[in-house]
Coordinates of C-alpha atoms and ligand atoms in Angstrom, one line a residue:
Chain Z
M282 CA 96.8 175.7 233.3
T283 CA 97.4 178.9 231.2
R284 CA 100.3 181.2 231.7
D285 CA 98.1 183.9 233.2
M286 CA 96.4 181.5 235.6
A287 CA 99.8 180.4 236.8
F288 CA 101.0 184.0 237.0
F289 CA 98.0 184.9 239.2
E290 CA 98.7 181.9 241.5
F291 CA 102.3 182.9 241.8
L292 CA 101.5 186.4 242.7
L293 CA 99.0 185.2 245.3
R294 CA 101.7 183.1 246.8
M295 CA 104.0 186.1 247.1
G296 CA 101.3 188.4 248.4
D297 CA 99.6 186.0 250.7
N298 CA 102.9 185.1 252.3
T299 CA 103.7 188.7 253.1
L300 CA 100.1 189.4 254.2
V301 CA 99.6 186.5 256.5
L302 CA 103.1 186.8 258.1
G303 CA 102.7 190.5 258.3
H304 CA 99.4 190.2 260.1
R305 CA 100.9 187.6 262.4
V306 CA 103.8 189.8 263.3
S307 CA 101.5 192.8 263.8
E308 CA 99.8 190.8 266.6
W309 CA 102.8 191.6 268.7
C310 CA 102.3 195.3 268.5
G311 CA 102.1 196.5 272.1
H312 CA 103.0 193.1 273.5
A313 CA 106.6 192.5 272.7
P314 CA 109.0 191.8 275.6
V315 CA 110.9 195.1 275.3
L316 CA 110.1 198.4 273.6
E317 CA 112.9 198.0 270.9
E318 CA 111.6 194.6 269.9
D319 CA 108.0 195.9 269.8
I320 CA 109.1 198.7 267.4
A321 CA 111.2 196.3 265.3
L322 CA 108.3 193.8 264.9
A323 CA 105.9 196.6 264.0
N324 CA 108.3 197.9 261.4
T325 CA 108.7 194.4 259.9
A326 CA 105.0 193.9 259.8
L327 CA 104.6 197.3 258.1
D328 CA 107.1 196.4 255.4
L329 CA 105.5 193.1 254.7
I330 CA 102.0 194.6 254.5
G331 CA 103.4 197.3 252.2
Q332 CA 104.8 194.6 250.0
T333 CA 101.5 192.8 250.0
Q334 CA 99.8 195.9 248.4
M335 CA 102.2 195.6 245.5
W336 CA 102.0 191.8 245.0
L337 CA 98.2 191.6 245.4
G338 CA 97.8 194.8 243.4
L339 CA 99.6 193.1 240.5
A340 CA 97.7 189.9 241.1
G341 CA 94.4 191.7 240.6
E342 CA 95.7 193.4 237.5
V343 CA 96.9 190.0 236.0
E344 CA 93.6 188.4 236.9
G345 CA 91.7 191.1 235.1
Q346 CA 88.4 190.7 237.1
G347 CA 88.6 194.2 238.7
R348 CA 89.7 192.9 242.1
S349 CA 91.9 195.3 244.1
A350 CA 94.6 194.3 246.6
D351 CA 92.1 195.1 249.4
D352 CA 89.5 192.8 247.8
L353 CA 91.9 190.0 247.5
A354 CA 93.1 190.4 251.1
M355 CA 89.8 191.0 252.9
L356 CA 87.2 189.1 250.8
R357 CA 88.7 185.7 250.2
D358 CA 88.2 182.7 252.5
A359 CA 90.9 180.4 253.9
W360 CA 90.9 177.9 251.0
D361 CA 91.6 180.7 248.5
F362 CA 94.8 181.8 250.3
R363 CA 98.1 180.6 248.8
N364 CA 100.6 181.4 251.6
V365 CA 102.9 178.7 252.9
L366 CA 101.9 177.0 256.1
L367 CA 104.9 178.4 258.0
A368 CA 103.5 181.9 257.6
E369 CA 100.2 181.2 259.3
Q370 CA 101.6 179.3 262.3
P371 CA 100.8 181.1 265.6
N372 CA 103.3 183.4 267.2
G373 CA 103.9 181.3 270.3
D374 CA 106.5 182.9 272.5
F375 CA 108.9 185.6 271.3
G376 CA 111.5 183.0 270.4
Q377 CA 109.1 181.0 268.3
T378 CA 108.1 184.1 266.4
M379 CA 111.7 185.0 265.7
M380 CA 112.5 181.4 264.6
R381 CA 109.5 181.5 262.2
Q382 CA 110.7 184.9 261.0
Y383 CA 114.2 183.8 260.4
L384 CA 113.3 180.6 258.5
F385 CA 111.0 182.7 256.3
D386 CA 113.3 185.7 255.9
Q387 CA 116.2 183.6 254.8
A388 CA 114.2 182.1 252.0
H389 CA 112.5 185.4 251.2
V390 CA 115.7 187.3 250.6
L391 CA 117.1 184.5 248.3
L392 CA 113.9 184.5 246.3
L393 CA 113.6 188.3 246.0
E394 CA 117.3 188.5 244.8
K395 CA 116.4 186.2 241.9
L396 CA 113.0 187.9 241.3
A397 CA 114.8 191.2 240.9
G398 CA 116.0 189.8 237.5
S399 CA 112.6 188.6 236.5
S400 CA 111.6 188.7 232.8
D401 CA 108.4 190.6 234.0
E402 CA 109.5 194.1 234.8
R403 CA 106.7 194.7 237.3
V404 CA 107.8 191.6 239.3
A405 CA 111.4 192.8 239.0
A406 CA 110.5 196.3 240.3
I407 CA 108.5 195.0 243.3
A408 CA 111.3 192.5 244.2
A409 CA 114.1 195.1 243.9
K410 CA 112.1 197.4 246.2
S411 CA 111.3 194.6 248.7
V412 CA 114.7 193.0 248.9
K413 CA 116.2 196.2 250.4
E414 CA 113.7 195.9 253.3
V415 CA 114.0 192.2 253.7
A416 CA 117.8 192.4 254.0
Y417 CA 117.2 194.3 257.2
H418 CA 114.6 191.7 258.3
V419 CA 116.9 188.7 257.9
E420 CA 119.8 190.6 259.5
R421 CA 117.7 191.1 262.6
S422 CA 115.9 187.7 262.8
R423 CA 119.3 186.0 262.3
D424 CA 121.0 188.0 265.0
T425 CA 118.1 187.3 267.4
V426 CA 118.0 183.6 266.7
I427 CA 121.8 183.4 267.4
G428 CA 121.5 185.6 270.5
L429 CA 118.7 183.6 272.0
G430 CA 120.0 180.2 270.9
D431 CA 123.4 180.9 272.3
G432 CA 121.9 182.7 275.3
T433 CA 120.8 181.3 278.7
S434 CA 119.8 177.7 279.2
E435 CA 116.1 178.8 279.2
S436 CA 116.4 180.8 275.9
H437 CA 118.4 178.0 274.3
R438 CA 115.7 175.4 275.3
R439 CA 112.9 177.6 273.9
M440 CA 114.8 178.2 270.6
Q441 CA 115.5 174.5 270.1
A442 CA 111.8 173.7 270.8
A443 CA 110.8 176.4 268.2
L444 CA 113.2 175.0 265.6
D445 CA 111.8 171.4 266.2
L446 CA 108.3 172.7 266.0
L447 CA 108.7 174.8 262.8
W448 CA 111.2 172.7 260.9
P449 CA 108.5 170.5 259.2
Y450 CA 106.9 173.7 257.9
A451 CA 110.0 175.0 256.2
G452 CA 110.2 172.4 253.4
E453 CA 107.1 173.7 251.7
M454 CA 108.9 176.9 250.6
F455 CA 111.1 174.8 248.2
T456 CA 108.7 172.4 246.5
D457 CA 108.1 172.7 242.8
D458 CA 104.7 172.2 241.0
E459 CA 102.9 173.1 237.8
V460 CA 102.6 176.8 238.8
S461 CA 106.3 177.1 239.5
G462 CA 107.2 175.2 236.4
I463 CA 105.3 177.6 234.2
M464 CA 106.8 180.6 236.0
A465 CA 110.3 179.2 235.6
G466 CA 109.7 178.4 231.9
E467 CA 108.6 182.0 231.3
G468 CA 111.6 183.4 233.2
I469 CA 109.3 185.1 235.7
A470 CA 110.4 183.2 238.8
P471 CA 112.9 180.5 239.7
E472 CA 111.9 177.0 240.6
P473 CA 111.7 177.0 244.5
S474 CA 113.9 173.9 244.7
S475 CA 116.7 175.8 243.1
L476 CA 116.9 178.0 246.2
R477 CA 117.2 175.1 248.6
A478 CA 121.0 174.6 248.7
A479 CA 121.7 178.3 249.4
W480 CA 119.0 178.4 252.1
D481 CA 120.3 175.1 253.7
A482 CA 123.9 176.5 253.8
A483 CA 122.8 179.8 255.4
V484 CA 120.5 178.1 257.9
Q485 CA 123.2 175.6 258.8
Q486 CA 125.6 178.4 259.5
T487 CA 123.1 180.4 261.6
M488 CA 122.0 177.3 263.6
S489 CA 125.5 176.3 264.3
E490 CA 126.3 179.9 265.6
A491 CA 123.1 179.6 267.6
T492 CA 124.2 176.3 269.1
L493 CA 121.0 174.8 267.8
V494 CA 120.5 171.4 266.2
I495 CA 118.6 171.1 263.0
P496 CA 116.2 168.0 263.1
D497 CA 117.2 165.0 261.1
S498 CA 113.9 164.5 259.3
D499 CA 113.2 166.5 256.2
F500 CA 109.5 165.6 256.4
A501 CA 107.6 168.6 255.1
H502 CA 103.9 169.5 255.6
A503 CA 102.3 170.7 252.4
G504 CA 99.0 172.3 251.3
G505 CA 99.4 176.0 252.0
K506 CA 100.7 177.4 248.8
T507 CA 98.4 175.2 246.7
G508 CA 95.4 176.0 249.0
F509 CA 94.7 172.3 249.3
R510 CA 94.9 172.2 253.1
H511 CA 95.7 175.1 255.4
T512 CA 96.3 174.5 259.1
E513 CA 93.3 175.4 261.3
H514 CA 95.2 178.5 262.4
L515 CA 94.6 180.4 259.1
G516 CA 90.8 180.5 259.5
H517 CA 91.1 181.8 263.0
M518 CA 93.5 184.5 261.9
L519 CA 91.2 185.6 259.1
T520 CA 88.2 185.9 261.3
Q521 CA 90.1 188.7 263.1
M522 CA 91.9 190.2 260.1
Q523 CA 88.8 190.3 257.9
W524 CA 86.2 191.1 260.6
L525 CA 85.6 194.7 259.6
Q526 CA 84.9 194.0 255.9
R527 CA 82.8 191.0 256.8
A528 CA 80.7 192.9 259.4
Y529 CA 80.4 196.1 257.3
P530 CA 80.8 195.1 253.7
G531 CA 82.4 197.8 251.6
A532 CA 83.3 200.0 254.6
R533 CA 85.9 202.5 253.6
W534 CA 88.6 204.4 255.6
Chain P
M99 CA 98.7 231.6 234.8
T100 CA 102.1 230.6 233.6
V101 CA 104.4 228.5 235.7
S102 CA 107.7 226.8 235.0
V103 CA 108.8 223.3 236.0
D104 CA 111.6 225.0 238.1
Q105 CA 109.0 227.0 240.0
I106 CA 107.1 223.8 240.8
W107 CA 110.3 222.2 242.1
G108 CA 110.8 225.2 244.3
W109 CA 107.2 224.9 245.7
L110 CA 107.7 221.2 246.3
D111 CA 110.9 222.0 248.2
E112 CA 108.7 223.8 250.7
V113 CA 106.5 220.8 251.4
P114 CA 107.9 219.2 254.6
D115 CA 108.2 215.5 255.2
P116 CA 105.3 214.7 257.6
E117 CA 107.5 212.7 260.0
I118 CA 110.8 214.7 259.7
P119 CA 109.5 218.2 259.1
V120 CA 112.9 219.8 258.9
I121 CA 113.5 218.3 255.5
S122 CA 111.4 218.7 252.4
V123 CA 110.0 216.0 250.2
V124 CA 112.5 217.1 247.6
D125 CA 115.4 216.8 250.1
L126 CA 114.2 213.3 250.8
G127 CA 114.6 212.4 247.1
I128 CA 111.2 211.0 246.6
V129 CA 110.0 213.5 244.0
R130 CA 111.4 211.9 240.9
E131 CA 109.9 214.0 238.1
V132 CA 107.8 217.0 237.5
V133 CA 106.1 217.3 234.1
L134 CA 103.9 220.2 232.8
E135 CA 101.3 219.2 230.3
G136 CA 99.1 222.2 229.4
E137 CA 97.3 222.9 232.6
T138 CA 98.2 219.6 234.2
V139 CA 101.1 219.1 236.6
K140 CA 102.3 215.5 236.8
V141 CA 104.5 214.6 239.8
A142 CA 106.2 211.2 240.1
V143 CA 106.7 210.1 243.7
T144 CA 108.7 207.1 244.9
P145 CA 107.8 205.6 248.2
T146 CA 110.6 205.3 250.8
Y147 CA 109.5 202.0 252.4
S148 CA 106.7 199.8 250.9
G149 CA 104.6 200.1 254.1
C150 CA 105.5 203.6 255.1
P151 CA 102.3 205.2 256.3
A152 CA 103.7 208.7 255.4
T153 CA 103.6 207.9 251.7
S154 CA 99.9 208.6 251.2
V155 CA 100.1 211.7 253.4
I156 CA 103.0 213.0 251.3
S157 CA 101.0 212.6 248.1
M158 CA 98.1 214.5 249.7
D159 CA 100.5 217.3 251.0
I160 CA 102.0 217.7 247.5
E161 CA 98.6 217.9 245.9
T162 CA 97.4 220.5 248.5
A163 CA 100.6 222.6 248.1
L164 CA 100.1 222.8 244.3
R165 CA 96.4 223.6 244.6
D166 CA 97.2 226.4 247.0
R167 CA 99.4 227.8 244.3
G168 CA 96.6 227.8 241.9
I169 CA 97.3 224.6 240.0
K170 CA 93.9 223.0 239.4
D171 CA 94.9 219.7 237.8
V172 CA 97.4 217.7 239.7
K173 CA 98.3 214.1 238.9
I174 CA 100.5 212.1 241.3
E175 CA 102.0 208.9 240.0
T176 CA 103.5 206.4 242.4
R177 CA 106.7 205.0 240.8
I178 CA 108.4 202.0 242.4
A179 CA 111.3 201.5 240.0
P180 CA 114.1 202.4 240.3
A181 CA 113.6 201.8 244.1
W182 CA 114.2 204.7 246.4
T183 CA 117.7 204.9 247.9
T184 CA 119.1 207.1 250.6
D185 CA 121.7 208.2 248.0
W186 CA 119.0 210.5 246.7
L187 CA 118.9 212.6 250.0
S188 CA 120.1 216.1 249.2
E189 CA 123.2 217.7 250.8
K190 CA 120.9 220.3 252.4
G191 CA 118.7 217.5 253.7
R192 CA 121.6 215.6 255.2
S193 CA 122.9 218.6 257.1
R194 CA 119.4 219.5 258.3
L195 CA 118.9 215.9 259.6
E196 CA 122.0 216.1 261.6
D197 CA 121.0 219.5 263.1
Y198 CA 117.7 218.0 264.0
G199 CA 119.4 215.1 265.9
I200 CA 119.2 212.4 263.3
A201 CA 122.5 211.0 262.0
P202 CA 122.4 211.0 258.2
P203 CA 123.0 207.7 256.3
Q204 CA 126.6 206.6 255.6
P205 CA 127.9 204.1 253.1
A206 CA 129.6 202.3 255.9
G207 CA 126.2 201.3 257.2
G208 CA 126.3 203.2 260.6
P209 CA 126.4 206.8 261.7
E210 CA 129.6 208.7 261.4
R211 CA 129.2 210.5 264.7
C212 CA 126.7 211.3 267.5
P213 CA 124.5 214.1 266.2
H214 CA 124.4 215.6 269.8
C215 CA 128.0 215.7 270.9
G216 CA 130.0 214.7 267.8
S217 CA 131.6 211.7 269.4
R218 CA 132.5 208.7 267.2
N219 CA 131.9 206.3 270.0
V220 CA 128.4 205.1 269.1
T221 CA 126.7 201.7 269.3
R222 CA 123.6 200.2 267.7
V223 CA 120.6 199.5 269.8
S224 CA 118.3 198.1 267.1
Q225 CA 118.1 198.0 263.2
F226 CA 114.6 199.4 263.6
G227 CA 113.7 202.8 265.0
S228 CA 110.8 205.1 265.4
T229 CA 109.9 205.0 261.6
P230 CA 110.7 202.5 258.9
C231 CA 113.6 204.6 257.6
K232 CA 115.5 204.9 260.9
A233 CA 117.6 202.7 263.1
H234 CA 118.1 203.2 266.8
W235 CA 121.6 204.1 268.1
R236 CA 123.2 205.4 271.3
C237 CA 126.3 207.5 272.0
T238 CA 128.6 205.9 274.6
D239 CA 130.1 209.3 275.5
C240 CA 127.1 211.6 276.1
L241 CA 124.9 208.5 276.6
E242 CA 122.1 210.0 274.6
P243 CA 120.0 207.8 272.3
F244 CA 119.6 209.0 268.7
D245 CA 118.0 208.0 265.4
Y246 CA 120.2 207.0 262.4
F247 CA 118.7 207.4 259.0
K248 CA 119.6 204.0 257.7
C249 CA 121.0 203.3 254.3
I250 CA 118.8 201.5 251.8
Ligands
LIG33 ZN1 127.0 212.0 272.0

């Protein structure tokens, strides 16, 4: 694999994570349990989709085939997506959405802090911009996980169920492979495994405040960021997200 | 026609922010540079939040304002580094925000006082408010809700 191929893959991983999770979160718009949460979720989705434009825009530039961020977002099929499986998991109830958000945000903020010092100045600029927004995301998702975990017996039960359900999807965020090895060698991005200890420490702290128990098993599903095997949920999501461009190819706003 | 860079800054200071029309795009600190190259005016604009829907409207408003002044060739460059910070809000902008009912950003991370009654007894409702740049707060004295322009 050449450096540019690995760089393109890396940028897709960044942009597909923010795109797929951003779309998932946007599904709450108009449906959240209270108005403040509806607004907060919509704002989070907006930030993530804004970040997607920068990551996928750069991906298209690095690929050099003339594909725009919109082309990459709307005209690829499920097997070409490189987001982690966690991002594509369905929203479930509000607690499950916030648990997914926290597990992701906590890793996202640690990664972006490192990427702000990337040897590639375009990556560093996108990360420096994004990390300011993501600092607010993780503050809120963390507070919400703690509030609901250490809340009523019903909210506690639901948050523990969400953690048990999503935990096997968290490990994929920290696996290394050929792409990440090349990126680390070039000083563009850290090896994902190098972020694990800090993430574990932060998540332990949060879950203990939330009175939630982290599952014993570190078994981790894989196949999202390599595109080898997404869960069935991604395809269903794309049929909705990409519907307009599929039905009316080339339609413009 | 002859124009100066200062004149262009003055014109841009009359372009209102589309979501908070009491402050200008210059007050907001998103106009980073104005360059005159022959007949061409180049304006560098930094987005506030990555996904802020106002960003493209702002670029369009800037272009329209300059064309209305007779500038034919306008080039808008979106510049993401250095990232926008609320430190770039002008003093004029900060006081206009408060008059408008939006508490200006504070280094401490929360509003200094209620923009309605001036009370310092305020409490946060949500980190996220009516637009990406604002948080939602409430005054525990006059009980009115208000927006806080959050630090970034
Ligand atoms: Zn008050």
